[in-house]
Short mmCIF file of C-alpha atoms in Angstrom, two decimals:
data_model
loop_
_atom_site.label_atom_id
_atom_site.label_comp_id
_atom_site.label_asym_id
_atom_site.label_seq_id
_atom_site.Cartn_x
_atom_site.Cartn_y
_atom_site.Cartn_z
CA ALA H 1 -155.36 -178.54 -55.80
CA SER H 2 -158.41 -176.43 -55.08
CA THR H 3 -161.63 -176.95 -56.94
CA ALA H 4 -164.60 -174.65 -57.18
CA ALA H 5 -167.53 -175.46 -54.99
CA PRO H 6 -171.06 -174.12 -55.25
CA ASP H 7 -170.27 -171.58 -52.51
CA ALA H 8 -167.42 -170.19 -54.63
CA ASP H 9 -169.89 -168.41 -56.91
CA LYS H 10 -171.35 -166.60 -53.91
CA CYS H 11 -167.94 -165.03 -53.15
CA ARG H 12 -167.21 -163.44 -56.51
CA GLY H 13 -166.18 -159.84 -56.15
CA PRO H 14 -164.49 -157.68 -55.15
CA LYS H 15 -167.20 -156.36 -52.91
CA VAL H 16 -167.05 -153.24 -50.80
CA ARG H 17 -168.74 -153.43 -47.43
CA ALA H 18 -169.46 -149.95 -46.11
CA ALA H 19 -169.09 -149.95 -42.33
CA ALA H 20 -172.36 -148.06 -41.89
CA ASN H 21 -174.25 -150.72 -43.87
CA LEU H 22 -172.86 -153.84 -42.21
CA LYS H 23 -175.50 -156.21 -40.90
CA ASP H 24 -176.01 -159.67 -39.55
CA ALA H 25 -175.99 -161.40 -42.93
CA GLY H 26 -175.95 -164.88 -41.47
CA THR H 27 -173.39 -167.58 -42.11
CA ALA H 28 -174.73 -169.41 -45.17
CA THR H 29 -171.79 -168.29 -47.37
CA PRO H 30 -168.23 -167.21 -46.59
CA MET H 31 -169.00 -163.65 -47.76
CA ALA H 32 -172.10 -163.46 -45.54
CA ALA H 33 -170.11 -164.83 -42.61
CA LEU H 34 -167.41 -162.20 -43.11
CA GLU H 35 -170.00 -159.42 -43.20
CA THR H 36 -171.59 -160.80 -40.03
CA LEU H 37 -168.16 -161.04 -38.38
CA LEU H 38 -167.37 -157.40 -39.22
CA TRP H 39 -170.85 -156.29 -38.12
CA ALA H 40 -170.53 -158.14 -34.79
CA ALA H 41 -167.06 -156.69 -34.15
CA ARG H 42 -168.08 -153.15 -35.11
CA SER H 43 -171.28 -153.25 -33.05
CA GLY H 44 -169.60 -154.92 -30.06
CA ASN H 45 -171.88 -157.96 -30.27
CA VAL H 46 -169.54 -160.31 -28.43
CA ASP H 47 -172.11 -163.10 -28.23
CA ALA H 48 -172.60 -163.19 -32.01
CA LEU H 49 -168.86 -162.96 -32.59
CA SER H 50 -168.02 -165.74 -30.14
CA LYS H 51 -170.58 -168.06 -31.76
CA MET H 52 -168.91 -167.58 -35.16
CA MET H 53 -165.42 -168.53 -33.99
CA LEU H 54 -164.00 -172.01 -34.46
CA PHE H 55 -160.78 -172.81 -32.57
CA ASP H 56 -158.28 -175.57 -33.19
CA VAL H 57 -157.52 -177.91 -30.29
CA ARG H 58 -154.33 -176.11 -29.20
CA ALA H 59 -156.00 -172.71 -29.39
CA THR H 60 -158.91 -173.96 -27.30
CA ALA H 61 -156.51 -175.23 -24.63
CA GLN H 62 -154.59 -171.94 -24.66
CA VAL H 63 -157.76 -169.86 -24.35
CA GLN H 64 -159.06 -172.05 -21.52
CA ALA H 65 -155.76 -171.90 -19.60
CA MET H 66 -155.66 -168.12 -19.93
CA PHE H 67 -159.26 -167.81 -18.79
CA ASP H 68 -158.68 -170.12 -15.81
CA ALA H 69 -155.78 -167.90 -14.70
CA LEU H 70 -157.93 -164.75 -14.61
CA PRO H 71 -159.27 -163.50 -11.28
CA ALA H 72 -162.76 -164.79 -10.48
CA ALA H 73 -164.33 -161.36 -11.04
CA GLU H 74 -162.87 -161.20 -14.57
CA ARG H 75 -164.07 -164.71 -15.37
CA GLN H 76 -167.53 -163.78 -14.15
CA ASN H 77 -167.49 -160.56 -16.17
CA HIS H 78 -166.68 -162.38 -19.42
CA GLY H 79 -168.71 -165.52 -18.78
CA THR H 80 -166.72 -167.83 -21.06
CA PRO H 81 -163.18 -167.90 -22.42
CA PHE H 82 -164.55 -167.52 -25.93
CA ARG H 83 -166.52 -164.38 -25.09
CA PHE H 84 -163.30 -162.92 -23.66
CA ILE H 85 -161.38 -163.69 -26.87
CA ALA H 86 -164.28 -162.38 -28.98
CA ALA H 87 -164.20 -159.10 -27.04
CA GLU H 88 -160.47 -158.80 -27.73
CA MET H 89 -160.97 -159.64 -31.39
CA ALA H 90 -163.69 -156.97 -31.66
CA LYS H 91 -161.24 -154.38 -30.33
CA HIS H 92 -158.64 -155.25 -32.96
CA LEU H 93 -160.72 -155.65 -36.11
CA PRO H 94 -160.78 -152.43 -38.11
CA ALA H 95 -164.10 -150.62 -37.86
CA GLY H 96 -164.10 -148.87 -41.24
CA ASP H 97 -165.26 -149.85 -44.69
CA ALA H 98 -163.88 -153.08 -46.06
CA ALA H 99 -163.03 -153.95 -49.65
CA VAL H 100 -163.35 -157.72 -49.65
CA THR H 101 -161.29 -159.57 -52.19
CA PRO H 102 -162.51 -163.08 -52.65
CA ALA H 103 -159.08 -164.62 -52.80
CA VAL H 104 -161.18 -167.68 -52.34
CA GLU H 105 -159.66 -171.08 -52.02
CA PHE H 106 -161.99 -173.97 -51.55
CA SER H 107 -161.07 -177.46 -50.50
CA PRO H 108 -162.28 -180.26 -52.77
CA LEU H 109 -165.28 -180.74 -50.46
CA GLY H 110 -166.03 -177.03 -50.25
CA GLY H 111 -165.25 -176.94 -46.54
CA THR H 112 -162.78 -174.06 -46.37
CA ALA H 113 -162.63 -170.59 -47.86
CA LYS H 114 -160.16 -167.72 -47.57
CA LEU H 115 -161.16 -164.09 -47.95
CA ASP H 116 -159.02 -160.96 -47.75
CA ALA H 117 -160.48 -157.71 -46.47
CA GLU H 118 -158.65 -154.48 -47.18
CA PHE H 119 -159.37 -151.68 -44.77
CA PRO H 120 -158.55 -148.10 -45.74
CA GLY H 121 -156.85 -146.23 -42.97
CA ILE H 122 -156.16 -142.67 -42.01
CA ASN H 123 -154.56 -140.70 -44.87
CA GLY H 124 -155.09 -143.61 -47.24
CA VAL H 125 -152.85 -145.98 -45.31
CA GLY H 126 -154.65 -149.21 -44.56
CA GLY H 127 -154.05 -152.87 -44.22
CA THR H 128 -155.30 -156.25 -45.26
CA SER H 129 -156.70 -158.86 -42.93
CA HIS H 130 -156.80 -162.48 -44.01
CA PHE H 131 -159.75 -164.60 -42.89
CA GLU H 132 -160.18 -168.32 -43.19
CA PHE H 133 -163.60 -169.85 -42.83
CA LYS H 134 -164.59 -173.46 -42.30
CA LYS H 135 -167.96 -174.90 -43.16
CA ILE H 136 -169.64 -176.96 -40.47
CA ASN H 137 -172.97 -178.36 -41.61
CA ASP H 138 -174.48 -175.44 -43.56
CA HIS H 139 -172.77 -172.61 -41.65
CA TRP H 140 -169.41 -170.90 -42.12
CA SER H 141 -167.30 -170.07 -39.06
CA VAL H 142 -164.10 -168.04 -38.85
CA TRP H 143 -161.13 -170.31 -38.17
CA VAL H 144 -158.98 -169.19 -35.22
CA PRO H 145 -155.74 -171.18 -35.07
CA GLN H 146 -153.35 -171.09 -32.12
CA ARG H 147 -151.05 -168.54 -33.81
CA MET H 148 -153.91 -166.02 -33.78
CA VAL H 149 -154.86 -166.66 -30.15
CA ALA H 150 -151.56 -165.67 -28.51
CA PRO H 151 -151.74 -161.98 -29.56
CA LEU H 152 -155.39 -161.78 -28.48
CA VAL H 153 -154.58 -163.37 -25.13
CA ALA H 154 -151.66 -160.98 -24.65
CA ALA H 155 -153.83 -157.98 -25.58
CA GLY H 156 -156.44 -158.97 -23.02
CA ARG H 157 -154.06 -159.32 -20.11
CA PRO H 158 -153.91 -156.43 -17.69
CA PRO H 159 -150.53 -154.69 -17.58
CA THR H 160 -148.15 -156.02 -14.97
CA LYS H 161 -146.88 -153.66 -12.29
#
């Protein structure tokens, strides 16, 4: 069962994050990390985004294999496999305002948190994105499991002829 951790109080909400007001809010709390993630994606700050991502072992292997298969010029252009995936993630995260619902679940040690962000869309049709964060030392990183990597890898591949 989940128990509240000190960081849970910092996620109470719901909180609306206006796209125009997003900023680098740091990574000290899950809510701040989500704002920073959305800011980095919206502003195209691939370096900041890639530094916030935490991959499981299988996802890391999949990202590395995909990167190794790219032509040398593409590898040079992206620099690292994680910058490539961050660039793809930035393209697919909604750029509008976000109503963040702290559907927060903390592990007994306070090391994981889940947040939902609802993005209004055109004509009122939007969607919800689910984010899981893991705390490493005093910083929260977005958790990217293997199931999330495959669509990003596929999106980043050039079309076949």
